[in-house]
Short mmCIF file of C-alpha atoms in Angstrom, two decimals:
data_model
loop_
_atom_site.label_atom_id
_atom_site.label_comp_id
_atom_site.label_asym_id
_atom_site.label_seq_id
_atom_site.Cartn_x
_atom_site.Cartn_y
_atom_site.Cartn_z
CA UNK A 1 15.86 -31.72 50.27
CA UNK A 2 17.30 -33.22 53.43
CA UNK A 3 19.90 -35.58 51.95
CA UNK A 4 20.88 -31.91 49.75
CA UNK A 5 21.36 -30.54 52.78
CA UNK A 6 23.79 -33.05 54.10
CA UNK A 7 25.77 -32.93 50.83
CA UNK A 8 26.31 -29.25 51.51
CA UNK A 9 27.95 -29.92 54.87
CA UNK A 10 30.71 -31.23 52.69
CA UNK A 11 29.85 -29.52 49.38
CA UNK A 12 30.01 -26.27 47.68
CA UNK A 13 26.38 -24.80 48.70
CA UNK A 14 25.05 -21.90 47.19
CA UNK A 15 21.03 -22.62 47.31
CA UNK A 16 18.71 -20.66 49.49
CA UNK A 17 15.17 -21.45 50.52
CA UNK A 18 13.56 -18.66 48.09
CA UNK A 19 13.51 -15.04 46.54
CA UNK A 20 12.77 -13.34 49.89
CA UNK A 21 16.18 -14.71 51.21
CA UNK A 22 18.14 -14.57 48.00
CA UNK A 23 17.33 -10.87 48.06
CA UNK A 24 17.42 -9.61 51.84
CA UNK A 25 20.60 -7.90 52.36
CA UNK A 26 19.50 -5.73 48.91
CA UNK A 27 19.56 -2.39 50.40
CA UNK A 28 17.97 1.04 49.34
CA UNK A 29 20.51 2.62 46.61
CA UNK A 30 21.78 -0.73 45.37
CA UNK A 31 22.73 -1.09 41.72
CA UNK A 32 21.49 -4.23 40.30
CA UNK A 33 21.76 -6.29 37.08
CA UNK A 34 18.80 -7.80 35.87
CA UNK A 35 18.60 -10.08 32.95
CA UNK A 36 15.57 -10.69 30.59
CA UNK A 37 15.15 -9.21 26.91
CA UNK A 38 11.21 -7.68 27.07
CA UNK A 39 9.59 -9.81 29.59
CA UNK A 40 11.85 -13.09 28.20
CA UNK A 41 14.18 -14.19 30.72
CA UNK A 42 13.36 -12.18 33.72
CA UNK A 43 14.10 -12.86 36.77
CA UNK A 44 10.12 -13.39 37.97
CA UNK A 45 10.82 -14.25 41.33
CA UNK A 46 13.11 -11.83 42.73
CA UNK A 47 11.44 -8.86 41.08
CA UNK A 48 7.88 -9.78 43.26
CA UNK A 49 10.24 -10.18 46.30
CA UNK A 50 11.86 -6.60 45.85
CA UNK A 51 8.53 -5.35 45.00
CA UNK A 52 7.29 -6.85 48.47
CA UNK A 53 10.45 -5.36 50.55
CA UNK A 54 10.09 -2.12 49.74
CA UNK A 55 13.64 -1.72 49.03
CA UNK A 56 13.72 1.94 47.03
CA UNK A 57 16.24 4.31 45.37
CA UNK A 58 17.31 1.66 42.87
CA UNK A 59 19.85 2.01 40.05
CA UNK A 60 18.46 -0.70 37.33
CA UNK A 61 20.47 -2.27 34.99
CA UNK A 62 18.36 -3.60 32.28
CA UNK A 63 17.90 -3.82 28.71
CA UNK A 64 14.11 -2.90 29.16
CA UNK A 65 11.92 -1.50 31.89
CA UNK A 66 9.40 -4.45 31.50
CA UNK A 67 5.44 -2.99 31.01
CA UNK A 68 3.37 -1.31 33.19
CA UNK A 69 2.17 -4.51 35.03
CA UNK A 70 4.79 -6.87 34.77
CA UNK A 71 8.60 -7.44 34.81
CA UNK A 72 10.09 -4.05 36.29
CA UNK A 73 7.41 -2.05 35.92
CA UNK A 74 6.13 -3.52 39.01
CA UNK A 75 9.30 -1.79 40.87
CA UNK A 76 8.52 1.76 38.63
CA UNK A 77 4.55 1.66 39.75
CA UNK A 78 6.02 1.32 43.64
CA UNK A 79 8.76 4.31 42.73
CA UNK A 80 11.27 1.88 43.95
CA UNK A 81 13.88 2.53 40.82
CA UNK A 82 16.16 6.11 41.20
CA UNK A 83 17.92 5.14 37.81
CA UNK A 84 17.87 3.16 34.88
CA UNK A 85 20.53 2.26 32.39
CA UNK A 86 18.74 0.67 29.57
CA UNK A 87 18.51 0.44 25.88
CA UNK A 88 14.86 0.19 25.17
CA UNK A 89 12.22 1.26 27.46
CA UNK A 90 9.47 1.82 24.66
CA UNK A 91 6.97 -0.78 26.15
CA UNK A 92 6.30 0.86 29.60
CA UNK A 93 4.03 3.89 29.46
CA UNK A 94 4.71 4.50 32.79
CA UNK A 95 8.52 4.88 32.38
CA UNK A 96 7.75 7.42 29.51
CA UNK A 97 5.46 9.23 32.45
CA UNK A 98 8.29 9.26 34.87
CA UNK A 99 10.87 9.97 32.68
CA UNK A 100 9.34 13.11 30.90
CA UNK A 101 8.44 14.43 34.18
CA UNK A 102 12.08 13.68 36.01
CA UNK A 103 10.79 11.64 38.25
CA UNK A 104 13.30 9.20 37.07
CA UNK A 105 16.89 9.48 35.98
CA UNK A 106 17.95 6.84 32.52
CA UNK A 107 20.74 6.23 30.73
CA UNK A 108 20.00 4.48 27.23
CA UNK A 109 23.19 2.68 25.87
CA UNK A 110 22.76 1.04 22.51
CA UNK A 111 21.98 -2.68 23.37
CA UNK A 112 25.63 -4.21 22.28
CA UNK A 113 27.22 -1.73 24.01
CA UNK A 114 25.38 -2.63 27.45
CA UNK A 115 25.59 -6.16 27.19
CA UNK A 116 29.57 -5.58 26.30
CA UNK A 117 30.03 -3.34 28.97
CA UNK A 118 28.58 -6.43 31.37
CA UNK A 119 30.69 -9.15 29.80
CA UNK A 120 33.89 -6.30 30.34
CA UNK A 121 32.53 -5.96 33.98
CA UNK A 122 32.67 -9.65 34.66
CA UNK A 123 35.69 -10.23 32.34
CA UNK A 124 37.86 -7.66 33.94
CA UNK A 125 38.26 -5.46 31.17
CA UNK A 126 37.75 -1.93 32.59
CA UNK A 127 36.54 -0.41 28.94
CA UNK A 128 36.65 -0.96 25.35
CA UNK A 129 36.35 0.82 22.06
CA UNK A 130 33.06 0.51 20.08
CA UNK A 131 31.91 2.51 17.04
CA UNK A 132 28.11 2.36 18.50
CA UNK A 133 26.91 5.60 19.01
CA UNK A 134 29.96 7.73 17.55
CA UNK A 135 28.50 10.81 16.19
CA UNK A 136 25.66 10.74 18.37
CA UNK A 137 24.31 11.87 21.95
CA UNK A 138 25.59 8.78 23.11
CA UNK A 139 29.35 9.57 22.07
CA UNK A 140 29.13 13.04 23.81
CA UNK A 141 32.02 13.52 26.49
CA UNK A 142 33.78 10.56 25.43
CA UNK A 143 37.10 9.96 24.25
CA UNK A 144 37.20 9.35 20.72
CA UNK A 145 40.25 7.23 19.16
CA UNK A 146 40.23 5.90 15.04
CA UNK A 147 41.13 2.76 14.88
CA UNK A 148 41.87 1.21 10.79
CA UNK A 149 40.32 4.82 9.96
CA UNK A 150 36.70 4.37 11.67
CA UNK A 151 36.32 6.77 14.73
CA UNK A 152 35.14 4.79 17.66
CA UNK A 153 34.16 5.65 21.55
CA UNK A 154 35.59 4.72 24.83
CA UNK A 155 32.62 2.81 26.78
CA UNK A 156 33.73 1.83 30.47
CA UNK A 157 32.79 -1.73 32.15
CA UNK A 158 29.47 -1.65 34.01
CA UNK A 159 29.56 -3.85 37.45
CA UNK A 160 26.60 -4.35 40.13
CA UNK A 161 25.95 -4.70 43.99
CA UNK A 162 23.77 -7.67 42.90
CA UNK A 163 23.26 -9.37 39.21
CA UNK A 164 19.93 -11.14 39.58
CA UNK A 165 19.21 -13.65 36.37
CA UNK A 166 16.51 -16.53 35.55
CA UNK A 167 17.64 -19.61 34.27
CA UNK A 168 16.27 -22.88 32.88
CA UNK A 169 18.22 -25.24 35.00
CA UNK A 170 20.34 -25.01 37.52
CA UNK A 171 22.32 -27.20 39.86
CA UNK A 172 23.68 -26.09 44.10
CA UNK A 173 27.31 -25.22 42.49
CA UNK A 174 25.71 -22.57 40.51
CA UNK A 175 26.04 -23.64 36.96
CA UNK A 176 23.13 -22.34 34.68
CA UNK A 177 21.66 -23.57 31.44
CA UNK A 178 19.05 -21.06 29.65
CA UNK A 179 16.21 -22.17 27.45
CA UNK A 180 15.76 -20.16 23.89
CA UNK A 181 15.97 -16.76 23.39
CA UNK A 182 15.71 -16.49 27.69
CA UNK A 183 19.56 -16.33 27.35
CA UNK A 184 20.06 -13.05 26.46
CA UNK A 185 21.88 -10.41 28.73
CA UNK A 186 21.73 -13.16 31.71
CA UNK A 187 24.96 -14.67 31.02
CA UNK A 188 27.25 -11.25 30.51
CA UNK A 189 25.28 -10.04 33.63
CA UNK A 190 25.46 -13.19 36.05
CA UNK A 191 29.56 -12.42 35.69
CA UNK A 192 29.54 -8.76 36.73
CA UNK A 193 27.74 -9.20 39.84
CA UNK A 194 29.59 -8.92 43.29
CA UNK A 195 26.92 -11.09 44.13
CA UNK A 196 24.66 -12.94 41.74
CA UNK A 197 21.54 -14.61 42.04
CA UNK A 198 20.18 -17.15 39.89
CA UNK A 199 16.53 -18.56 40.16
CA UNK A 200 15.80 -21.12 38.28
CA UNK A 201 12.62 -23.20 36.73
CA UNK A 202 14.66 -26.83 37.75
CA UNK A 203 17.15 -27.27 40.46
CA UNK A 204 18.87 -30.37 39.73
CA UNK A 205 21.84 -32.18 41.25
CA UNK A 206 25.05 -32.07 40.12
CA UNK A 207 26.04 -34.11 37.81
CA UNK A 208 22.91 -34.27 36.06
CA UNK A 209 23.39 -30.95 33.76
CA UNK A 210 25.79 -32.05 30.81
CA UNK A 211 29.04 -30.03 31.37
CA UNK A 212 29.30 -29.80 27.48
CA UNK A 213 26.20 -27.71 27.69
CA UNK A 214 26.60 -25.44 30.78
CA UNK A 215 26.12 -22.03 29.98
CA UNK A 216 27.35 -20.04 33.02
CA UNK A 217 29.82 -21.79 35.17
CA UNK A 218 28.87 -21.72 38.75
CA UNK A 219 31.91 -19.53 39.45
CA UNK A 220 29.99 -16.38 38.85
CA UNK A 221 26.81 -17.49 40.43
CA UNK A 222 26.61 -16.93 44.40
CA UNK A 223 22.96 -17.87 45.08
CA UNK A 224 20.55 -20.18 43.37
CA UNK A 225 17.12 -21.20 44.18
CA UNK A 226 14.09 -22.69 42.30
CA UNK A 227 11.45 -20.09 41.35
CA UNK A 228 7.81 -21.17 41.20
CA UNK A 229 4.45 -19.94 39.19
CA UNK A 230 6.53 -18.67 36.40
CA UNK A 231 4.26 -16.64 34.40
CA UNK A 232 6.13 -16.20 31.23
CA UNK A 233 3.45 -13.29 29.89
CA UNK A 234 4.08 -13.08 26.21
CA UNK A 235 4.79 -9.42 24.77
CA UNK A 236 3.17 -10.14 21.37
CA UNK A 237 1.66 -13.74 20.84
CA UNK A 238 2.77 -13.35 16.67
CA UNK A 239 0.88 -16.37 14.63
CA UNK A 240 0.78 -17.88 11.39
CA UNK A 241 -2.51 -19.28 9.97
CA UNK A 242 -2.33 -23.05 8.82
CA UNK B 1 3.07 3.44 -5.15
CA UNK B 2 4.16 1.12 -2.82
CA UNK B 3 2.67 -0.43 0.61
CA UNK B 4 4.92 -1.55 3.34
CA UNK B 5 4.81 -5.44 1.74
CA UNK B 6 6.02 -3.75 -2.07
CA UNK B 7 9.06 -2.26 -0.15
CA UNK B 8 9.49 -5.27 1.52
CA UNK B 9 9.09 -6.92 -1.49
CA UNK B 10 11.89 -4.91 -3.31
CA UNK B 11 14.41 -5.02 -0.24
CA UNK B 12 14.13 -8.79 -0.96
CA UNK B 13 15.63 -8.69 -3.87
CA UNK B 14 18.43 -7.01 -2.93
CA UNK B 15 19.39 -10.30 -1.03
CA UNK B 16 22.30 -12.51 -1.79
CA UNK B 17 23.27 -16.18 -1.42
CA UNK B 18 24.66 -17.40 1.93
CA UNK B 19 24.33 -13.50 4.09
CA UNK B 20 23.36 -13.35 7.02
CA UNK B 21 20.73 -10.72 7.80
CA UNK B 22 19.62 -9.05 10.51
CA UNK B 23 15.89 -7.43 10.20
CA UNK B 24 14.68 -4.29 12.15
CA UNK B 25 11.03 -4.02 13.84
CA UNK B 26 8.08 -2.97 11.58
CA UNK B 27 8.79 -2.77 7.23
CA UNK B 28 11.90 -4.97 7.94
CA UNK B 29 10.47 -7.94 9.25
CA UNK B 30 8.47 -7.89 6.27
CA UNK B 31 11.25 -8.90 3.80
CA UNK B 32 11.58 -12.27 5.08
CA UNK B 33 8.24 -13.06 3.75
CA UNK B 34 9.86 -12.66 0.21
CA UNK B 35 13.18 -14.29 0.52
CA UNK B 36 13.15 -15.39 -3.61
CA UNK B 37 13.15 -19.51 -3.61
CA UNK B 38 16.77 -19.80 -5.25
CA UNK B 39 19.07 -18.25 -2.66
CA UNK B 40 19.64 -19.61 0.78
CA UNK B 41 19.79 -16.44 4.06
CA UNK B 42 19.91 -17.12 7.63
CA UNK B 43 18.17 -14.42 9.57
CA UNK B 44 19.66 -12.85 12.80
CA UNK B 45 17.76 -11.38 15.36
CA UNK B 46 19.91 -9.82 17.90
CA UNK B 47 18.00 -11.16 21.25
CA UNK B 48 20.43 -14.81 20.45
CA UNK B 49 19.22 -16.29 16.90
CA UNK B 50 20.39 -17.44 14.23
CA UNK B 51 18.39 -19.07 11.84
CA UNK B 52 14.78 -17.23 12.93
CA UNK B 53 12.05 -19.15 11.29
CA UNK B 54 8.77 -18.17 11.29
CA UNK B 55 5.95 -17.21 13.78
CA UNK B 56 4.77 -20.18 15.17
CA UNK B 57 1.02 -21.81 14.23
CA UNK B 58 -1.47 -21.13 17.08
CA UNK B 59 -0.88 -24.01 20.47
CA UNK B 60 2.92 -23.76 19.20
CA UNK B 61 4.21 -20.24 20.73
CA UNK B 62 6.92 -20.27 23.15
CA UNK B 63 7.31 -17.47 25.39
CA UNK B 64 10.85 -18.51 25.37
CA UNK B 65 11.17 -18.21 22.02
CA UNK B 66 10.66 -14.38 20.53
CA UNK B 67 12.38 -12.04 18.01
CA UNK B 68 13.68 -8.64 18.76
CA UNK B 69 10.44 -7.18 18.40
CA UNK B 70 9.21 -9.37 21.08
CA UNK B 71 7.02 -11.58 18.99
CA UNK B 72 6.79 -15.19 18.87
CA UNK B 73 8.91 -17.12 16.64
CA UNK B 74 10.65 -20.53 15.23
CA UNK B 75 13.74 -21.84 14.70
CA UNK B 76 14.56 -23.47 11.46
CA UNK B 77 16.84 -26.49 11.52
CA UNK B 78 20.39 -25.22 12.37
CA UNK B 79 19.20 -22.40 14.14
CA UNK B 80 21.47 -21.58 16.66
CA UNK B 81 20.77 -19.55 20.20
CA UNK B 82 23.33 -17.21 21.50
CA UNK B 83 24.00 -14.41 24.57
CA UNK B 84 23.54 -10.46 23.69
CA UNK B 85 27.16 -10.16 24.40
CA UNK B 86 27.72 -12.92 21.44
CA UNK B 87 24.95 -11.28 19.25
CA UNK B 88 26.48 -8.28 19.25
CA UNK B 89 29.92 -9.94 18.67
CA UNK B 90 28.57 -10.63 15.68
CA UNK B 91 27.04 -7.40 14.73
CA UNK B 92 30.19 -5.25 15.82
CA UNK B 93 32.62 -7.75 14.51
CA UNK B 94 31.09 -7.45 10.92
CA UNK B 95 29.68 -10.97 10.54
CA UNK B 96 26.25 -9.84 9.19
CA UNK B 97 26.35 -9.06 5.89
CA UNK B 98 22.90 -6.84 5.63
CA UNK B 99 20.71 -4.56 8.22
CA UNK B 100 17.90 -3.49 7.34
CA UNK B 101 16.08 -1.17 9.50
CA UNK B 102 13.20 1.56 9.69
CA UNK B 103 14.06 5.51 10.21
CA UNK B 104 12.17 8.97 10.97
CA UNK B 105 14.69 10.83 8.82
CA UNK B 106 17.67 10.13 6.94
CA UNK B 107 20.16 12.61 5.88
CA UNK B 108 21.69 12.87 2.43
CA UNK B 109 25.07 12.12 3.55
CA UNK B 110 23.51 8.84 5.18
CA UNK B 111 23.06 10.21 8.70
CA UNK B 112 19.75 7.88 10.26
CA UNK B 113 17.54 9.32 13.23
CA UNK B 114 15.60 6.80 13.95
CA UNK B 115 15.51 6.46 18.30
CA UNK B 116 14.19 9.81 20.14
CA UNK B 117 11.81 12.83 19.53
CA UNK B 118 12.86 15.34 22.19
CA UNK B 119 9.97 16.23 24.59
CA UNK B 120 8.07 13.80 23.31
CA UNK B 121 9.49 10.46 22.72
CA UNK B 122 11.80 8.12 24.69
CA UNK B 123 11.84 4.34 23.13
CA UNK B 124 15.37 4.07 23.45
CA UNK B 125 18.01 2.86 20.21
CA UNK B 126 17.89 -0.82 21.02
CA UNK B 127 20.58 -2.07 18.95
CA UNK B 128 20.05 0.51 16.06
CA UNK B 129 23.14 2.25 16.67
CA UNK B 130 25.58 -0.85 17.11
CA UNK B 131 23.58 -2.03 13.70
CA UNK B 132 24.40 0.98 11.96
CA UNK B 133 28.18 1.51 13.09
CA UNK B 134 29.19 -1.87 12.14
CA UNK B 135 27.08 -3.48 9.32
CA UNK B 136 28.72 -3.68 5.57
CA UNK B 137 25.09 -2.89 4.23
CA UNK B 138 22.49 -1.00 5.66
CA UNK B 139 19.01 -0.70 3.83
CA UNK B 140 16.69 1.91 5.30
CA UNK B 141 13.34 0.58 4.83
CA UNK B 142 10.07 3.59 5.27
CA UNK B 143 7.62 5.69 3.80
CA UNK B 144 9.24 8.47 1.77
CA UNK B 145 7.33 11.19 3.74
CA UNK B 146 5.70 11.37 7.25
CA UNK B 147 2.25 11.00 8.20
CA UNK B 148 2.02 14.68 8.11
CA UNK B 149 3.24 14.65 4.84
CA UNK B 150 6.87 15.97 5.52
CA UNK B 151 10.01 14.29 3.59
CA UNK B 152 11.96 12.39 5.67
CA UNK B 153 14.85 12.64 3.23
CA UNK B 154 16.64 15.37 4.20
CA UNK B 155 19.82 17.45 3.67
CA UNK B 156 20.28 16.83 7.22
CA UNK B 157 18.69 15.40 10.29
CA UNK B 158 16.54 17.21 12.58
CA UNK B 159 16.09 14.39 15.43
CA UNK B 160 19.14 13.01 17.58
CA UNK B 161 20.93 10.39 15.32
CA UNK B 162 21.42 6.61 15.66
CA UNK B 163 24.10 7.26 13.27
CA UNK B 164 27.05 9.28 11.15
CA UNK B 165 26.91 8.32 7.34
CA UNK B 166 25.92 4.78 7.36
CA UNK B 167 23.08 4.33 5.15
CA UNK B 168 24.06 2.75 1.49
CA UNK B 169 20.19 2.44 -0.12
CA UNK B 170 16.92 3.67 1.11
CA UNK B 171 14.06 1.61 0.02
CA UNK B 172 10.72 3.80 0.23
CA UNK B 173 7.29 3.65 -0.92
CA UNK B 174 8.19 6.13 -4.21
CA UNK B 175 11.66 4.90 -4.92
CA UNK B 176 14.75 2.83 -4.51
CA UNK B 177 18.15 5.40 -3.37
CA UNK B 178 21.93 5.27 -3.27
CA UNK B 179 23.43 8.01 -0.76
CA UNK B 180 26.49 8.60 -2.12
CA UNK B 181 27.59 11.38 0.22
CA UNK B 182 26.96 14.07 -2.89
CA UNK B 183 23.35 13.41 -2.27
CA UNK B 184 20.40 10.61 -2.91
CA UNK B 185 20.92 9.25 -6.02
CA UNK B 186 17.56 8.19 -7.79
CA UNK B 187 18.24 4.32 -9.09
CA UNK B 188 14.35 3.46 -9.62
CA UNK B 189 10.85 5.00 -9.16
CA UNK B 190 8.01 2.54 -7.90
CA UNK B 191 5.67 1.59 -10.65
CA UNK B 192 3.25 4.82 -11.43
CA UNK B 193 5.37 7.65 -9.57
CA UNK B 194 7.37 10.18 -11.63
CA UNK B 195 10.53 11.40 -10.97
CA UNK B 196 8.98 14.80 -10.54
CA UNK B 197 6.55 13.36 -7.83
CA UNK B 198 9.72 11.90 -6.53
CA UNK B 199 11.35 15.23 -6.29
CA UNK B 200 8.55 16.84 -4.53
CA UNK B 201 9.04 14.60 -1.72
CA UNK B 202 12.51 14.66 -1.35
CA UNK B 203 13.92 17.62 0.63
CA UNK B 204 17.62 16.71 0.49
CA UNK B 205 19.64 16.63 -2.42
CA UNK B 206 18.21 14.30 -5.37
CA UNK B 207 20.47 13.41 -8.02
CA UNK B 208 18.70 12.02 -11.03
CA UNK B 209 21.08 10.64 -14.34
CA UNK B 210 19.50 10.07 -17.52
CA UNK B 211 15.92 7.49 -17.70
CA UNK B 212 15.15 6.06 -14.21
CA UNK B 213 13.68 2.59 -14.77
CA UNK B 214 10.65 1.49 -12.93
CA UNK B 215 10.75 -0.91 -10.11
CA UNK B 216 10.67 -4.63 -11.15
CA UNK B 217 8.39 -6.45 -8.84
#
């Protein structure tokens, strides 16, 4: 680590020591992006560290609320989360608790429509036009415009105080490769965060990731540090008998 | 009468050479089990795949590697990973050529309901809704009535929708439907259920013209 931190004297240097310090100017009534598809691609690290500061009234912006004991349902169990703007929270019983008792304001957006309005955030594209949920509670109050004779909804650009997203590997300047279906909403949402975080499984040096394969360029990634006892819980181990 | 592998079974064959197919949770998985051996699909799954095999032999799972349902899968050679922004590029833009997803009702101008029970139930839609707005083909795949015994084909929906007048065919445990917008149209009864059995369980419109042949599976 010491001839890293020599390089950054003269280098680009986004890494920090760990979660605690990626996370400590995350302040109570923060929005925040988190990436991860079921328990897939979270961002393991950070979420324990939030869980540990106590940081509360929370706007979450997620495409699921984790389960009860794992992902974000470790921030619902601690009451830390205000709001969440998901699009499928049917694996947390607790969130259905808090929810149907409004101890918890959502917002469910269809799931192209969310990760669309992150990409738009990052991308600079202040809304778009989708047909997703025309017709339906989710087109209510919205301005409707046909388009080749199909009705579609305006949907407006989603942005966060911090983007927090899990990659694979990652390298000081920021740029992220994901493994498998991890991807997911981390890329739209690393590039609508006015700051984003990245932990990663591998921090490598630069150089060594392939820029042919680079996923997120390091322009939209602030902070990166290496994450440690990933736990990876699988939602449901599916088999095939030999 | 069908079980949920007969419908399955049946939605297969509605599958042509070269589509690309995206497969709701539950009934819809299903059909991949019965892709027939002389036609080539890829199958979507909107979490970034393309080319979903199956679910992995036991030592083999990935917890990096799942479907939209969250279970454990493969990729088949060529099987390409992707961001949800891309996935749904490909949804919204019209690149998938068949969904086929579960519902709790359908209406019989092809409204779906299929995401929230007010009061009681709070999942969320997922991707149902971008599904339904954009795909060419959408096959609803589900049991004909409820648990209680209610029809869940109705004149119209009860429950919040996932969608205005999408649904083309309704696969079900009794019978294989068209919604036309004049109603369900009866193309073929399961093997051993009458069209007067069919009726009974359909509280929307059913329009039935001339002999309806009996499933072939």
């Amino acid at each position: 680590m010491d001839r890293i931190a020599d390089e950054h004297r003269k280098t680009m240097n986004k890494i920090v020591n760990n979660a605690q310090e990626a996370i400590a100017d995350i302040h109570d009534g923060m929005t925040l992006m988190l990436g991860g598809f079921g328990l897939c691609g979270i961002p393991e690290n950070a979420i324990a560290a939030l869980v540990k500061s106590g940081v509360k009234e929370l706007t979450c912006i997620s495409n699921n609320a984790g389960v009860d004991d794992f992902g974000l349902g470790l921030l619902l169990q601690q009451k830390q989360i205000k709001k969440m703007i998901s699009s499928y929270v049917g694996e947390n019983a607790e969130f259905e608790r808090q929810l149907l008792n409004g101890e918890l304001e959502v917002d469910l957006i269809p799931q192209g429509s969310l990760a669309e309005r992150c990409r738009a955030g990052g991308a600079g594209i202040p809304a778009f036009y989708t047909p997703a949920g025309y017709g339906t509670e989710v087109g209510e109050g919205k301005e409707v415009r046909v388009f080749d004779g199909k009705p579609h909804i305006l949907e407006t650009a989603l942005k966060a105080d911090f983007a927090i997203v899990k990659a694979w590997k990652g390298d000081r300047l920021g740029n992220l490769i994901y493994k498998g279906t991890a991807r997911n909403f981390n890329p739209p949402m690393a590039m609508a965060g006015r700051v984003t975080i990245a932990e990663v499984e591998h921090l490598v040096e630069p150089g060594e990731l392939d820029p042919n394969y680079i996923h997120t360029p390091g322009i939209f990634v602030q902070r990166i540090f290496e994450g440690k006892d990933y736990e990876k819980r699988i939602e449901q181990r599916t088999l095939r008998t030999r | 009468m069908l079980d949920k592998h007969g419908i399955a079974k049946r939605i297969a064959q509605e599958l042509q050479d070269g589509w690309y197919v995206n497969l709701g949770i539950g009934i819809p998985t299903l059909v991949a089990n019965y892709v027939p051996d002389d036609i080539a699909v890829e199958f979507q799954s909107e979490n970034g795949i393309l080319g979903m095999g199956n679910f992995p032999y036991e030592g083999e799972e990935d917890a990096d590697l799942i479907n939209a349902g969250k279970q454990t899968v493969t990729l088949k050679p060529g099987a390409v990973l992707f961001d949800s922004a891309t996935s749904f590029a490909m949804i919204r833009g019209r690149h998938v050529q068949l969904t086929v997803l579960g519902a709790m009702e359908v209406s019989e101008t092809g409204d779906i309901a299929n995401w929230k029970i007010p009061g009681k139930m709070v999942k969320g839609m997922g991707g149902a809704m971008d599904l339904v707005a954009s795909a060419e083909n959408i096959i609803v795949a589900m049991m004909h009535t409820s648990k209680s015994g209610e029809s869940k084909l109705l004149p119209q929906c009860s429950l919040p929708l996932t969608g205005v007048g999408c649904v083309k065919r309704i696969v079900t445990n009794l019978a294989v439907l068209e919604v036309t917008g004049e109603g369900f149209v009866l193309i073929e009864r399961a093997p051993g259920v009458t069209v007067a059995e069919i009726e009974a369980a359909t509280a929307g419109k059913l329009i039935v013209t001339g002999d309806i042949p009996e499933m072939n599976i």
